[in-house]
Amino acid sequence: MGHRIRPTAARQFAPADLLQGILVVSSFGFWAVMLGLMPVLLFRLWLVG
């Protein structure tokens, strides 16, 4: 028949995909922190100036 064999979990989550996922999550966390701190930094600069 024309049934495809579904990839196993190990093949689905290859080391390269895992690394890419970690990079995406870390970059997302980095931007979340940056966007979270930006108003505080601008407010402090506004208070100083």
mmCIF file of N, CA and C in Angstrom:
data_model
loop_
_atom_site.group_PDB
_atom_site.id
_atom_site.type_symbol
_atom_site.label_atom_id
_atom_site.label_comp_id
_atom_site.label_asym_id
_atom_site.label_seq_id
_atom_site.Cartn_x
_atom_site.Cartn_y
_atom_site.Cartn_z
ATOM 1 N N MET A 1 0.834 -1.191 0.000
ATOM 2 C CA MET A 1 0.000 0.000 0.000
ATOM 3 C C MET A 1 0.883 1.260 0.000
ATOM 4 N N GLY A 2 0.241 2.428 -0.089
ATOM 5 C CA GLY A 2 0.999 3.671 -0.110
ATOM 6 C C GLY A 2 1.080 4.345 1.244
ATOM 7 N N HIS A 3 1.067 3.531 2.298
ATOM 8 C CA HIS A 3 1.135 4.124 3.639
ATOM 9 C C HIS A 3 2.577 4.499 3.974
ATOM 10 N N ARG A 4 2.742 5.710 4.489
ATOM 11 C CA ARG A 4 4.078 6.138 4.914
ATOM 12 C C ARG A 4 4.330 5.692 6.352
ATOM 13 N N ILE A 5 5.560 5.333 6.603
ATOM 14 C CA ILE A 5 5.932 4.980 7.968
ATOM 15 C C ILE A 5 6.179 6.268 8.742
ATOM 16 N N ARG A 6 5.464 6.431 9.843
ATOM 17 C CA ARG A 6 5.624 7.653 10.630
ATOM 18 C C ARG A 6 7.010 7.658 11.277
ATOM 19 N N PRO A 7 7.672 8.797 11.281
ATOM 20 C CA PRO A 7 9.009 8.867 11.889
ATOM 21 C C PRO A 7 8.934 8.650 13.392
ATOM 22 N N THR A 8 9.957 8.000 13.908
ATOM 23 C CA THR A 8 9.976 7.751 15.341
ATOM 24 C C THR A 8 10.284 9.044 16.075
ATOM 25 N N ALA A 9 10.098 9.040 17.390
ATOM 26 C CA ALA A 9 10.349 10.241 18.184
ATOM 27 C C ALA A 9 11.822 10.629 18.096
ATOM 28 N N ALA A 10 12.686 9.627 18.096
ATOM 29 C CA ALA A 10 14.125 9.907 18.040
ATOM 30 C C ALA A 10 14.482 10.575 16.715
ATOM 31 N N ARG A 11 13.867 10.101 15.632
ATOM 32 C CA ARG A 11 14.169 10.693 14.323
ATOM 33 C C ARG A 11 13.481 12.048 14.187
ATOM 34 N N GLN A 12 12.309 12.194 14.802
ATOM 35 C CA GLN A 12 11.573 13.452 14.701
ATOM 36 C C GLN A 12 12.326 14.558 15.442
ATOM 37 N N PHE A 13 12.857 14.237 16.610
ATOM 38 C CA PHE A 13 13.595 15.215 17.403
ATOM 39 C C PHE A 13 15.082 14.918 17.274
ATOM 40 N N ALA A 14 15.612 15.220 16.094
ATOM 41 C CA ALA A 14 17.027 15.003 15.843
ATOM 42 C C ALA A 14 17.837 16.032 16.626
ATOM 43 N N PRO A 15 19.108 15.758 16.878
ATOM 44 C CA PRO A 15 19.945 16.704 17.629
ATOM 45 C C PRO A 15 19.968 18.098 17.004
ATOM 46 N N ALA A 16 19.980 18.177 15.682
ATOM 47 C CA ALA A 16 19.996 19.478 15.013
ATOM 48 C C ALA A 16 18.695 20.237 15.293
ATOM 49 N N ASP A 17 17.562 19.536 15.220
ATOM 50 C CA ASP A 17 16.279 20.175 15.500
ATOM 51 C C ASP A 17 16.214 20.601 16.961
ATOM 52 N N LEU A 18 16.769 19.780 17.844
ATOM 53 C CA LEU A 18 16.767 20.101 19.271
ATOM 54 C C LEU A 18 17.593 21.353 19.510
ATOM 55 N N LEU A 19 18.750 21.433 18.857
ATOM 56 C CA LEU A 19 19.615 22.609 18.999
ATOM 57 C C LEU A 19 18.915 23.853 18.469
ATOM 58 N N GLN A 20 18.232 23.700 17.340
ATOM 59 C CA GLN A 20 17.516 24.838 16.763
ATOM 60 C C GLN A 20 16.389 25.279 17.697
ATOM 61 N N GLY A 21 15.710 24.312 18.284
ATOM 62 C CA GLY A 21 14.639 24.635 19.228
ATOM 63 C C GLY A 21 15.183 25.378 20.442
ATOM 64 N N ILE A 22 16.331 24.934 20.948
ATOM 65 C CA ILE A 22 16.949 25.606 22.094
ATOM 66 C C ILE A 22 17.332 27.034 21.710
ATOM 67 N N LEU A 23 17.865 27.206 20.505
ATOM 68 C CA LEU A 23 18.251 28.552 20.049
ATOM 69 C C LEU A 23 17.030 29.451 19.943
ATOM 70 N N VAL A 24 15.940 28.910 19.413
ATOM 71 C CA VAL A 24 14.726 29.708 19.260
ATOM 72 C C VAL A 24 14.194 30.116 20.629
ATOM 73 N N VAL A 25 14.159 29.157 21.562
ATOM 74 C CA VAL A 25 13.638 29.443 22.903
ATOM 75 C C VAL A 25 14.528 30.449 23.622
ATOM 76 N N SER A 26 15.859 30.273 23.505
ATOM 77 C CA SER A 26 16.780 31.178 24.193
ATOM 78 C C SER A 26 16.691 32.579 23.604
ATOM 79 N N SER A 27 16.577 32.671 22.267
ATOM 80 C CA SER A 27 16.475 33.993 21.640
ATOM 81 C C SER A 27 15.146 34.644 22.016
ATOM 82 N N PHE A 28 14.083 33.834 22.119
ATOM 83 C CA PHE A 28 12.787 34.371 22.527
ATOM 84 C C PHE A 28 12.868 34.894 23.955
ATOM 85 N N GLY A 29 13.536 34.130 24.818
ATOM 86 C CA GLY A 29 13.708 34.573 26.202
ATOM 87 C C GLY A 29 14.537 35.840 26.272
ATOM 88 N N PHE A 30 15.571 35.921 25.435
ATOM 89 C CA PHE A 30 16.420 37.111 25.394
ATOM 90 C C PHE A 30 15.609 38.337 25.007
ATOM 91 N N TRP A 31 14.782 38.205 23.965
ATOM 92 C CA TRP A 31 13.978 39.346 23.522
ATOM 93 C C TRP A 31 12.905 39.688 24.540
ATOM 94 N N ALA A 32 12.368 38.659 25.218
ATOM 95 C CA ALA A 32 11.356 38.926 26.251
ATOM 96 C C ALA A 32 11.975 39.734 27.388
ATOM 97 N N VAL A 33 13.199 39.375 27.781
ATOM 98 C CA VAL A 33 13.886 40.108 28.849
ATOM 99 C C VAL A 33 14.208 41.525 28.384
ATOM 100 N N MET A 34 14.705 41.650 27.151
ATOM 101 C CA MET A 34 15.058 42.967 26.634
ATOM 102 C C MET A 34 13.831 43.880 26.572
ATOM 103 N N LEU A 35 12.727 43.364 26.052
ATOM 104 C CA LEU A 35 11.514 44.171 25.946
ATOM 105 C C LEU A 35 10.939 44.470 27.322
ATOM 106 N N GLY A 36 11.166 43.562 28.269
ATOM 107 C CA GLY A 36 10.680 43.784 29.631
ATOM 108 C C GLY A 36 11.502 44.845 30.342
ATOM 109 N N LEU A 37 12.814 44.885 30.072
ATOM 110 C CA LEU A 37 13.687 45.842 30.758
ATOM 111 C C LEU A 37 13.711 47.201 30.075
ATOM 112 N N MET A 38 13.361 47.252 28.800
ATOM 113 C CA MET A 38 13.470 48.504 28.052
ATOM 114 C C MET A 38 12.679 49.641 28.686
ATOM 115 N N PRO A 39 11.418 49.470 29.073
ATOM 116 C CA PRO A 39 10.682 50.581 29.708
ATOM 117 C C PRO A 39 11.346 51.028 31.001
ATOM 118 N N VAL A 40 11.890 50.098 31.780
ATOM 119 C CA VAL A 40 12.541 50.445 33.048
ATOM 120 C C VAL A 40 13.783 51.284 32.775
ATOM 121 N N LEU A 41 14.579 50.865 31.777
ATOM 122 C CA LEU A 41 15.794 51.615 31.443
ATOM 123 C C LEU A 41 15.440 53.010 30.927
ATOM 124 N N LEU A 42 14.423 53.090 30.063
ATOM 125 C CA LEU A 42 14.016 54.396 29.538
ATOM 126 C C LEU A 42 13.488 55.285 30.655
ATOM 127 N N PHE A 43 12.754 54.702 31.602
ATOM 128 C CA PHE A 43 12.229 55.476 32.724
ATOM 129 C C PHE A 43 13.356 56.000 33.605
ATOM 130 N N ARG A 44 14.381 55.160 33.832
ATOM 131 C CA ARG A 44 15.521 55.595 34.631
ATOM 132 C C ARG A 44 16.293 56.709 33.916
ATOM 133 N N LEU A 45 16.481 56.564 32.599
ATOM 134 C CA LEU A 45 17.162 57.615 31.850
ATOM 135 C C LEU A 45 16.352 58.911 31.894
ATOM 136 N N TRP A 46 15.016 58.782 31.832
ATOM 137 C CA TRP A 46 14.148 59.951 31.877
ATOM 138 C C TRP A 46 14.225 60.621 33.250
ATOM 139 N N LEU A 47 14.319 59.819 34.324
ATOM 140 C CA LEU A 47 14.434 60.367 35.664
ATOM 141 C C LEU A 47 15.779 61.077 35.835
ATOM 142 N N VAL A 48 16.850 60.461 35.344
ATOM 143 C CA VAL A 48 18.195 61.052 35.468
ATOM 144 C C VAL A 48 18.263 62.341 34.660
ATOM 145 N N GLY A 49 17.717 62.299 33.448
ATOM 146 C CA GLY A 49 17.772 63.476 32.576
ATOM 147 C C GLY A 49 16.653 64.401 32.936
#
